[in-house]
Coordinates of C-alpha atoms in Angstrom, one line a residue:
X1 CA 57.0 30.3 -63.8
X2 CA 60.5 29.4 -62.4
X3 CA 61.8 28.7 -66.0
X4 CA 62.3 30.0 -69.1
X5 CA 62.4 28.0 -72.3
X6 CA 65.6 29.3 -74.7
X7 CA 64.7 26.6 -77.3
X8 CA 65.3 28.4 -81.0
X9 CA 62.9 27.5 -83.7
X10 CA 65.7 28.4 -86.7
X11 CA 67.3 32.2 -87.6
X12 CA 65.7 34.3 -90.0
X13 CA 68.6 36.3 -92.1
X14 CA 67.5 39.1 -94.2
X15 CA 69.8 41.5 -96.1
X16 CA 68.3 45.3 -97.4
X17 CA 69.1 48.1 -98.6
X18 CA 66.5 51.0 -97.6
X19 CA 66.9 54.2 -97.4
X20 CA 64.2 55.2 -94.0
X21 CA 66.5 52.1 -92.3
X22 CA 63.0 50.4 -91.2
X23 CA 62.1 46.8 -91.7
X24 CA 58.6 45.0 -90.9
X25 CA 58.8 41.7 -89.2
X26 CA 55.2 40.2 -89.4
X27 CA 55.1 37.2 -87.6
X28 CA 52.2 34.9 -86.7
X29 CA 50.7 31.5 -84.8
X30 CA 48.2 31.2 -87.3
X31 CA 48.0 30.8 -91.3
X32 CA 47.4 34.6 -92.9
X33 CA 46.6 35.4 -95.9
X34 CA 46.8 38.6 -98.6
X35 CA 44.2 40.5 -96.7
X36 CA 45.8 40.3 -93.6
X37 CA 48.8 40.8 -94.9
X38 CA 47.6 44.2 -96.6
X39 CA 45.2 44.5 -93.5
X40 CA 48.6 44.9 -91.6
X41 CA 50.2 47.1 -94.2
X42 CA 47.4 49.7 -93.8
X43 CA 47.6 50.2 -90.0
X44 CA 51.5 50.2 -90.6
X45 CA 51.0 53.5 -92.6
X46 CA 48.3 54.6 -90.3
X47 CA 50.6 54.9 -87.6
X48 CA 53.5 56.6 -89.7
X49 CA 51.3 58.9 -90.6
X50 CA 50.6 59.9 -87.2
X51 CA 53.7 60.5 -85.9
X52 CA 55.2 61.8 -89.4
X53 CA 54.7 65.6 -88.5
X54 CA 54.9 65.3 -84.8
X55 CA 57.7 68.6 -83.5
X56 CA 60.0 66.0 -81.1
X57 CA 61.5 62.7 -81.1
X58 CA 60.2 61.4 -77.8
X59 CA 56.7 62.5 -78.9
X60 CA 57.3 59.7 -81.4
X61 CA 58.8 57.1 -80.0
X62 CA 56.5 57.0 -77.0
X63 CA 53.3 57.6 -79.5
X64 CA 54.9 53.9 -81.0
X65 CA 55.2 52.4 -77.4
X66 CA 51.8 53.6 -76.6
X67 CA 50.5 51.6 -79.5
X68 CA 51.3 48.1 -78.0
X69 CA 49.0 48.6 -75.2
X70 CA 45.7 48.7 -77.4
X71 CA 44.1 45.6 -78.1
X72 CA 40.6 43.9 -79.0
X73 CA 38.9 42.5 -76.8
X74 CA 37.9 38.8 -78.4
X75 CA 34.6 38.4 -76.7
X76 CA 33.2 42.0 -78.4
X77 CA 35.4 43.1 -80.9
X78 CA 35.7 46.4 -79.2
X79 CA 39.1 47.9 -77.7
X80 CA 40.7 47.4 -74.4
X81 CA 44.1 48.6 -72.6
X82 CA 47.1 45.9 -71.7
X83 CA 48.4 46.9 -68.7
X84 CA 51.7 45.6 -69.2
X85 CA 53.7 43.0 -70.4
X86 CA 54.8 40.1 -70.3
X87 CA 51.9 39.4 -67.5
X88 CA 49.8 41.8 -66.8
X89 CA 46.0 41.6 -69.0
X90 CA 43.0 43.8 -68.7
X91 CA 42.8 45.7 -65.4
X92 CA 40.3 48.4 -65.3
X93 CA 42.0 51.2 -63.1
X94 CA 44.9 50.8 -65.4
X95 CA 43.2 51.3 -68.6
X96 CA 41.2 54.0 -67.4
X97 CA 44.8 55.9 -65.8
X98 CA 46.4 55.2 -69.5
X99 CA 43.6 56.4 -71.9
X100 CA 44.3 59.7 -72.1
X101 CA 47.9 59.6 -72.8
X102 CA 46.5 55.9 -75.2
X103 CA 44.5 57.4 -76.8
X104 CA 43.2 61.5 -76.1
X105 CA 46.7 62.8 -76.2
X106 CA 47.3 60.8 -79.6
X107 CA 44.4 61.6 -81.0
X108 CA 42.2 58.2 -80.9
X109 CA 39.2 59.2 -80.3
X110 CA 37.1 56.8 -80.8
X111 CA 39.2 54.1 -79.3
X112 CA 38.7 56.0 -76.0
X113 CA 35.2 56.1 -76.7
X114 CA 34.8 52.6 -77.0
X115 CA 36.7 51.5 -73.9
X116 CA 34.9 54.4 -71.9
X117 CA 31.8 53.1 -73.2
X118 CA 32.6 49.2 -72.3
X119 CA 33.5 50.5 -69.3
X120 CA 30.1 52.3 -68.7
X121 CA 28.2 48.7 -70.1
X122 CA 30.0 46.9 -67.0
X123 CA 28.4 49.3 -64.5
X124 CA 27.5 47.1 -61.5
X125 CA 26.4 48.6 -58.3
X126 CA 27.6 51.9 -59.0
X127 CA 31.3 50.3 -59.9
X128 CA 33.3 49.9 -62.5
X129 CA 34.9 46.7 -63.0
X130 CA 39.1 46.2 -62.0
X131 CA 39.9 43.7 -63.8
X132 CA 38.1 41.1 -66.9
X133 CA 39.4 37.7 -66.3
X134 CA 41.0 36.1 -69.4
X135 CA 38.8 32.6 -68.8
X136 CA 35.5 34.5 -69.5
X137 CA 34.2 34.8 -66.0
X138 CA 32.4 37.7 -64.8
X139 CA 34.7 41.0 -64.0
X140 CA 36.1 41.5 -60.4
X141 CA 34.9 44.9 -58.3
X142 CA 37.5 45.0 -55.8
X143 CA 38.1 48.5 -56.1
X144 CA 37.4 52.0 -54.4
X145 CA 39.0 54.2 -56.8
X146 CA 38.2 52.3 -60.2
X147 CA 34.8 54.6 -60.6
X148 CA 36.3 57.7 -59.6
X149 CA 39.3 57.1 -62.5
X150 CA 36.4 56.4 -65.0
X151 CA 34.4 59.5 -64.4
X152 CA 37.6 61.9 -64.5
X153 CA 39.0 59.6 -67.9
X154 CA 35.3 60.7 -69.3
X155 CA 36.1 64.4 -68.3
X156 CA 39.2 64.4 -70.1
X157 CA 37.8 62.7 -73.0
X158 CA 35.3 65.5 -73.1
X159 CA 38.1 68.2 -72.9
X160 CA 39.4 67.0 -75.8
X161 CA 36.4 66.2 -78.1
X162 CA 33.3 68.1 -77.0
X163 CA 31.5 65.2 -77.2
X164 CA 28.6 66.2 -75.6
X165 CA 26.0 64.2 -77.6
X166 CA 27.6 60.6 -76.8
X167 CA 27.7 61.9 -73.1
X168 CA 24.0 62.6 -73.1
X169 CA 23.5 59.3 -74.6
X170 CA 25.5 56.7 -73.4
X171 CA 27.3 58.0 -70.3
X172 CA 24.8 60.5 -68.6
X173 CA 22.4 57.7 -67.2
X174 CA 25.4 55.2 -65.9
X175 CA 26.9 58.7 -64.3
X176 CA 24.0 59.4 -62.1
X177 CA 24.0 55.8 -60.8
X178 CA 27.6 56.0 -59.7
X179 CA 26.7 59.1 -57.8
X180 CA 23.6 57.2 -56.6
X181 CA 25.5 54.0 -54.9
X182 CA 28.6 56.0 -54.1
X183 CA 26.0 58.5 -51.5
X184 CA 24.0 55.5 -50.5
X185 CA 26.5 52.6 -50.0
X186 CA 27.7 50.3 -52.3
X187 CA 30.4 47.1 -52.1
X188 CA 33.2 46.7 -49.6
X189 CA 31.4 49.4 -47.5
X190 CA 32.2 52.2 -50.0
X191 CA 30.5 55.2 -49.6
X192 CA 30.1 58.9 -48.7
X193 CA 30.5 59.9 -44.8
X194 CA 27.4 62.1 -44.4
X195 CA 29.5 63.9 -41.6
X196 CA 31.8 65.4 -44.0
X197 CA 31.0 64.4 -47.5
X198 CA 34.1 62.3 -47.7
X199 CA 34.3 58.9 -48.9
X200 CA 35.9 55.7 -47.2
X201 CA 35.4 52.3 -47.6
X202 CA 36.1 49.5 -44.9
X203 CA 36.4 45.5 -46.1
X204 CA 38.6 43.7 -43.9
X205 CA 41.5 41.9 -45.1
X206 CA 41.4 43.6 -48.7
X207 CA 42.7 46.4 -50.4
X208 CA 41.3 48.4 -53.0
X209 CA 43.3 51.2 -53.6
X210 CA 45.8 51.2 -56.3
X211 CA 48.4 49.8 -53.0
X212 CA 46.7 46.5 -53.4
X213 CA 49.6 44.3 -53.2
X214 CA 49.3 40.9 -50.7
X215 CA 51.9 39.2 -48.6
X216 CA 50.0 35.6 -47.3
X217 CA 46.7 37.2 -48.2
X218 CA 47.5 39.9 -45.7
X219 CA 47.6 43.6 -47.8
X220 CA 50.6 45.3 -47.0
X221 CA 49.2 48.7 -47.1
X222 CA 45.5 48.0 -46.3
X223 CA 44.4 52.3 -46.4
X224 CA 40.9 51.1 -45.2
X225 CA 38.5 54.3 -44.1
X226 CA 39.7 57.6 -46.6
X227 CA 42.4 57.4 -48.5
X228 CA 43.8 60.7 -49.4
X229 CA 44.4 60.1 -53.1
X230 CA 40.6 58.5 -53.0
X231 CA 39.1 61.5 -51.7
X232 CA 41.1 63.5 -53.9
X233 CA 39.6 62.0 -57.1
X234 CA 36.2 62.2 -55.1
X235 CA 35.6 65.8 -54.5
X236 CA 36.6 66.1 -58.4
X237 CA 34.1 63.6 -59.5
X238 CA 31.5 66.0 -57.4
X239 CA 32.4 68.6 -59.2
X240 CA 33.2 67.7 -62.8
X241 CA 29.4 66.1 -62.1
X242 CA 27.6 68.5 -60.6
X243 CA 29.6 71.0 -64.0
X244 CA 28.2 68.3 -66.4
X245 CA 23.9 68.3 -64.8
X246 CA 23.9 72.1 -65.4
X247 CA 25.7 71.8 -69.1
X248 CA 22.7 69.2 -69.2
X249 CA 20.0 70.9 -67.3
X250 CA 19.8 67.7 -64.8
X251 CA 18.6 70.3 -61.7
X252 CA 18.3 67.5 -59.3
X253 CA 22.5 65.9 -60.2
X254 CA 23.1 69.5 -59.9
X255 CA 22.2 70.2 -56.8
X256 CA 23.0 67.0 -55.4
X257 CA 26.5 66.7 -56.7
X258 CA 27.3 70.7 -55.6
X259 CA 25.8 70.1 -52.2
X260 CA 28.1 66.7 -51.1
X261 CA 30.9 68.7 -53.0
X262 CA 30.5 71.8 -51.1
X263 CA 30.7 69.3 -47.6
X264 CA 33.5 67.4 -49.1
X265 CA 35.9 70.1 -50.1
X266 CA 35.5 72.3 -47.3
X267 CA 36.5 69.6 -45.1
X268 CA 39.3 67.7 -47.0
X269 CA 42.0 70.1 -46.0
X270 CA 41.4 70.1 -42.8
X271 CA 40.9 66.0 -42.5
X272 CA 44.1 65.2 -44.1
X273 CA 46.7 68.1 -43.1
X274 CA 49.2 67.3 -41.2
X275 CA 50.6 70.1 -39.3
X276 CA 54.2 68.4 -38.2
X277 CA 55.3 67.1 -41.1
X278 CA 53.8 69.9 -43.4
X279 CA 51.7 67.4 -45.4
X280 CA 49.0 65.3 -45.7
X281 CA 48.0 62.3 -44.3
X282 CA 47.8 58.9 -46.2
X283 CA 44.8 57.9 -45.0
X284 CA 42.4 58.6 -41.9
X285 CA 41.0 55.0 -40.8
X286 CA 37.8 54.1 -39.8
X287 CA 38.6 55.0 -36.0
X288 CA 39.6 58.4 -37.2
X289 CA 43.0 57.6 -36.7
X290 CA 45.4 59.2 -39.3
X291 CA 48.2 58.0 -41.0
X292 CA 51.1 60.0 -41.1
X293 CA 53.0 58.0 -43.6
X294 CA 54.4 60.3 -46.5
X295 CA 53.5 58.8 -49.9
X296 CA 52.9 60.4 -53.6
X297 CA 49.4 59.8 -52.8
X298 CA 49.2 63.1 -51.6
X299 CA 49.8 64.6 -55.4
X300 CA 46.5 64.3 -56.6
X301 CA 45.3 66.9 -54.4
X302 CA 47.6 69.4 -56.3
X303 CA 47.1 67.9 -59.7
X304 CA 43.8 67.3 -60.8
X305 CA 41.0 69.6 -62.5
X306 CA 40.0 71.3 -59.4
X307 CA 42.4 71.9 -56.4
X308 CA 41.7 71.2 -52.9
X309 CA 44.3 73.2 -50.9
X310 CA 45.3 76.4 -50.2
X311 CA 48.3 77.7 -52.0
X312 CA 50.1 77.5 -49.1
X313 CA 49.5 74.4 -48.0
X314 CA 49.5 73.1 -52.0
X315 CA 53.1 74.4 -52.2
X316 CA 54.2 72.7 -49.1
X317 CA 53.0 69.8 -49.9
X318 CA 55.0 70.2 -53.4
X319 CA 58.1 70.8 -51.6
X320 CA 57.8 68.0 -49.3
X321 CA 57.0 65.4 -52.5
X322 CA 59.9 66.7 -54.0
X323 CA 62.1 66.6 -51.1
X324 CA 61.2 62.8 -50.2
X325 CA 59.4 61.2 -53.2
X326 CA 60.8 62.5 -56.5
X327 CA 63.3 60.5 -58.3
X328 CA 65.1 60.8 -61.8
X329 CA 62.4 57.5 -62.9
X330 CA 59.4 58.7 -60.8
X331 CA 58.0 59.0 -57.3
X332 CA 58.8 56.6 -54.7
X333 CA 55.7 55.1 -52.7
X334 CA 57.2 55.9 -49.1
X335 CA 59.6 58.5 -48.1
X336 CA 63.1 56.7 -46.7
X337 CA 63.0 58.5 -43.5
X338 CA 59.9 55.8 -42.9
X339 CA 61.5 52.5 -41.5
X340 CA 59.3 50.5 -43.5
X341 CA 61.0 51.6 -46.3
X342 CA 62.3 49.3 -49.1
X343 CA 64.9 50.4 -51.4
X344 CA 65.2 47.8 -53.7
X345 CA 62.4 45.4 -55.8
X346 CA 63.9 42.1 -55.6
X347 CA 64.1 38.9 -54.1
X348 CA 61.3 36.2 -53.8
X349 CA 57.7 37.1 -54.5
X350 CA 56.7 37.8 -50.8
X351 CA 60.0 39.9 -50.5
X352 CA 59.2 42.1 -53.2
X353 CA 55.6 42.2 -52.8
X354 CA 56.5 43.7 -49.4
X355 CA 58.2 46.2 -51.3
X356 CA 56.0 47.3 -54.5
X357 CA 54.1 50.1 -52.3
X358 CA 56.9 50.5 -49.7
X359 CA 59.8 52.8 -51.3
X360 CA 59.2 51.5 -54.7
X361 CA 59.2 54.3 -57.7
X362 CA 56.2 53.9 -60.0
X363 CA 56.9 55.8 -63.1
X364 CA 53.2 56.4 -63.8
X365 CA 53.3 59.5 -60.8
X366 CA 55.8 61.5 -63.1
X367 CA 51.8 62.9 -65.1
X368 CA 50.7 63.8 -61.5
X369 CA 54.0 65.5 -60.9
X370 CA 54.2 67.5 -63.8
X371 CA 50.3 68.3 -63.4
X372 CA 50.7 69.6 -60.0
X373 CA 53.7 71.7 -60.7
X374 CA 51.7 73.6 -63.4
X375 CA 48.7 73.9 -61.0
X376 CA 50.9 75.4 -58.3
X377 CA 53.8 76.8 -59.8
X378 CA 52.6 77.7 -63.5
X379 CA 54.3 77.2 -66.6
X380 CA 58.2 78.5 -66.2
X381 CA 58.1 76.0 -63.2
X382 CA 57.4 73.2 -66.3
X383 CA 59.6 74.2 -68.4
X384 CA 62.4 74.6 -65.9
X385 CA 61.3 71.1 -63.2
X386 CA 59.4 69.2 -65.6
X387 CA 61.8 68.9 -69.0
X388 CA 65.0 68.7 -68.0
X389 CA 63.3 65.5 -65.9
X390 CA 61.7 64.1 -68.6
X391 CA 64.1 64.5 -71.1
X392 CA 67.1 62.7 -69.1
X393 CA 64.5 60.2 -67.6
X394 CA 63.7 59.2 -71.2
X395 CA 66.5 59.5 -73.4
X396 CA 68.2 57.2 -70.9
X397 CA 65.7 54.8 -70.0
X398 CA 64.1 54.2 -73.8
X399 CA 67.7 53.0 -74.5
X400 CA 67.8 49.9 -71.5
X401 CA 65.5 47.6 -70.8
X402 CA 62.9 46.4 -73.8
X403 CA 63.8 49.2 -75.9
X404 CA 61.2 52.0 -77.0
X405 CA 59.1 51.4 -73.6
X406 CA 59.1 52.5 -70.2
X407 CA 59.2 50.3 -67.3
X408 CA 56.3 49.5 -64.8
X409 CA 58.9 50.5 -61.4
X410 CA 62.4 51.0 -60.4
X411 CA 63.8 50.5 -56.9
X412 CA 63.6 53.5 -54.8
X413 CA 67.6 53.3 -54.1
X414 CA 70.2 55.0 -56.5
X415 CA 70.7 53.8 -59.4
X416 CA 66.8 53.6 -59.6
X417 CA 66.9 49.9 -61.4
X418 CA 64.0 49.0 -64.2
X419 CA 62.1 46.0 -62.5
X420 CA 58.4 44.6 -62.9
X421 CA 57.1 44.5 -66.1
X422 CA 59.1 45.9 -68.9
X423 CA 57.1 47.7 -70.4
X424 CA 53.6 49.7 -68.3
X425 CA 50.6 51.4 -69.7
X426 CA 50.0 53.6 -67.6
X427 CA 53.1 54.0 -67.6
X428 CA 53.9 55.0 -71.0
X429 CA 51.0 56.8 -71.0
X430 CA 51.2 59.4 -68.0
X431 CA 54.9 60.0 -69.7
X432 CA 53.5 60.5 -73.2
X433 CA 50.4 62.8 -71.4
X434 CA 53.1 64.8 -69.3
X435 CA 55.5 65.8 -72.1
X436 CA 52.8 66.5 -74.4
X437 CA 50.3 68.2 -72.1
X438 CA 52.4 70.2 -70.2
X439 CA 56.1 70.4 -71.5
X440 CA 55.1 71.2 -74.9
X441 CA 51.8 72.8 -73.9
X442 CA 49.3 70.8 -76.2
X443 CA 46.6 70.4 -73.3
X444 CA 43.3 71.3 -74.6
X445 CA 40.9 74.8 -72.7
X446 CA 39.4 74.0 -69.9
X447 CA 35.7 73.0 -69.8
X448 CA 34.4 75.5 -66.9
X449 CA 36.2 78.3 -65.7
X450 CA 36.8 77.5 -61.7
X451 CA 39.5 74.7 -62.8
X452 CA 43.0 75.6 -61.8
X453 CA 42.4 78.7 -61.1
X454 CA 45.9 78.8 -58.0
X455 CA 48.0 78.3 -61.5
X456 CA 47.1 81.8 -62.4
X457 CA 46.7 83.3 -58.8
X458 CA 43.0 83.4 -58.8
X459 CA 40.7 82.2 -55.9
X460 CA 38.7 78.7 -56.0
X461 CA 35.0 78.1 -56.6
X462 CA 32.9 77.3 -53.7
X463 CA 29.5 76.2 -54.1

């Protein structure tokens, strides 16, 4: 891993004259023949012609980058995400972040229906899996928010295909047993508090939030008991499910989804506000100690289907992310007032480990951002926040590093260097899903009514 092999095979010199300045490289490990030469020729027109009439540049060149990421999974023969090269494989919370920017906001249906559905196939105990080993051994469940990703990737695969019927027949059943496991108790003591309908999850020694990295086995930010970004994705899998048994008619989901969500919203505010620092708390552990560290955790309480603040306190929190978190490249994972802070990503692989949840920006954040400041501050916010951000992120950054992609981080100190893989899923994706979504206003109706309602001054739902 220490050393990289220069050693050139030959050159390849080609002269052309063409008048679209484009030429194919196809090149291979293995003998091919006509047909998968012409094979290749085919999905080289397939993807012109989906970016051919698109309004923007940036649509297009991150609708190209967005194509590397898919890939077949040999075993099956059905679809998968890469979350990043050069080393990253198939992780499940990554692939189920990245599929609607993938594959919804590009218009790949079916592609999302397939990995949704492989997804659904892996169901064990109520979880979905977080990563498929490469060697062919059974998938890893070391995750708390894994499941909760999958059911809102299948609500936003919904939004944008009103696929109702592959719902009642593939995903329905697998839906009621996450619900199931996640009230009862599943792995890694996940599951619902029956106090206050929130959900923690306590395994010492591991960490299975999204902050999973290890220094010595130890988890630098371990967030065991309620995450708030865990919670945040858990009140809206209540809801989108207890939305999808009445669509259904399945009385008894209904009831039981709207009652835990009825418990879990009322209380999340008041759980994970905190009143000094006008913000919310990281995490509440399992002594009901709360952590006050400011992180971009906190945005998925603004940005997702259905809010969970007040608009007061929602706005607050959008000033304070803003404030501490907000970079030209993304959201740093700890404000720098925090003297755990690390500014920049490098160094030897304990020394940056330490850092990857510490201060580092993950560019992934900038969908939440942009969500959340159309939930809370409407579209003129967008257009005014949102693009200008976008624009200079990308126009700069598609030009450095592995051209045409974005980056997996950047350090949290000025000037915000690309580092970690060079080129991210999720992170290309949450880009791709921001500017199309909600800079050029291409995100599909709503599927109930009560969703977002604080963008347009109205009042939330309460069961």
């Amino acid at each position: 891993d220490d050393t990289e092999s220069l050693f050139c095979v030959g050159t390849i010199v080609k002269g052309w004259e063409s008048g679209d300045g484009h030429l194919d490289i196809v090149a291979s490990v293995e003998p091919s023949d006509i047909a998968e030469v012409a094979e290749w020729e085919a999905e080289k027109r397939r993807r012109w012609r989906m970016v051919g009439n698109e309004e923007d540049e940036l649509t297009r060149i991150l609708r190209r980058a967005a194509e590397a990421f898919i890939a077949l999974r040999s075993s099956s023969g059905t679809r998968t995400v890469i979350a990043g090269y050069p080393w990253f494989t198939d992780w499940g919370r990554d692939a189920l972040i990245a599929l609607t920017g993938l594959t919804l906001v590009t218009g790949r249906f079916e592609v999302a229906r397939q990995i949704l559905l492989t997804f659904a196939r892996h169901l064990v105990d109520g979880l979905v899996p977080n990563f498929f080993p490469e060697s062919g051994d059974p998938p890893a469940y070391n995750t708390v928010d894994a499941t909760l990703w999958f059911v809102l990737a299948l609500y936003r695969y919904l939004r944008y295909t009103r696929d109702f019927a592959t719902l009642r027949a593939h995903f329905w059943r697998p839906l009621r047993e996450i619900l199931d496991w996640h009230l009862r108790g599943t792995r890694d003591g996940i599951g619902a508090d029956p106090k206050d309908g929130l959900l923690s999850w306590q395994a010492q020694g591991e960490a299975l939030t999204w902050m999973d990295a290890k220094v010595n086995g130890v988890p630098v930010t371990p967030r065991m008991g309620k995450p708030v970004e865990v919670n945040a994705l858990w009140c809206n899998a209540l809801l989108i499910l207890a939305h999808l048994a009445a669509n259904l008619g399945d009385g008894l989901v209904e009831r039981t989804a709207k009652s835990w969500a009825k418990k879990a919203r009322q209380n999340f505010e008041p759980t994970f506000w905190n009143a000094s620092a006008n913000c919310l708390f990281d995490a509440i552990a399992p002594d009901g100690t709360p952590d006050p560290s400011v992180r971009c955790n906190q945005l998925l309480a603004l940005a997702l289907p259905f809010p969970l603040l007040s608009p007061e306190k929602a706005r607050a929190v959008l000033r304070c992310v803003e404030a501490k978190l907000l970079t030209p490249c993304g959201l740093r994972t700890l404000s720098p007032d925090d003297p755990r802070y690390r500014g920049r990503y490098v160094g030897p692989p304990e020394v940056r480990d330490a850092a990857y949840h510490q201060g580092t920006v993950w560019a992934w954040w900038l969908g939440a951002y942009a969500d959340a400041v159309a939930q809370v501050e409407g579209e003129e916010a967008v257009q005014r926040k949102v693009r200008p951000l976008l624009e200079a992120f990308l126009w700069r950054h598609l030009r450095e590093g592995c051209v045409g992609q974005v980056a997996e981080i950047f350090d949290g100190d000025p000037p915000h260097e690309p580092r970690g893989c060079f080129a991210q899923a999720w992170s290309v994706a949450e880009v791709l899903r921001a500017w199309r979504e909600q800079v050029c206003g291409k995100l599909p109706p709503p599927l109930w009514r009560d969703e977002g309602l604080w963008a347009w001054g109205g009042k939330a739902t309460r069961f």
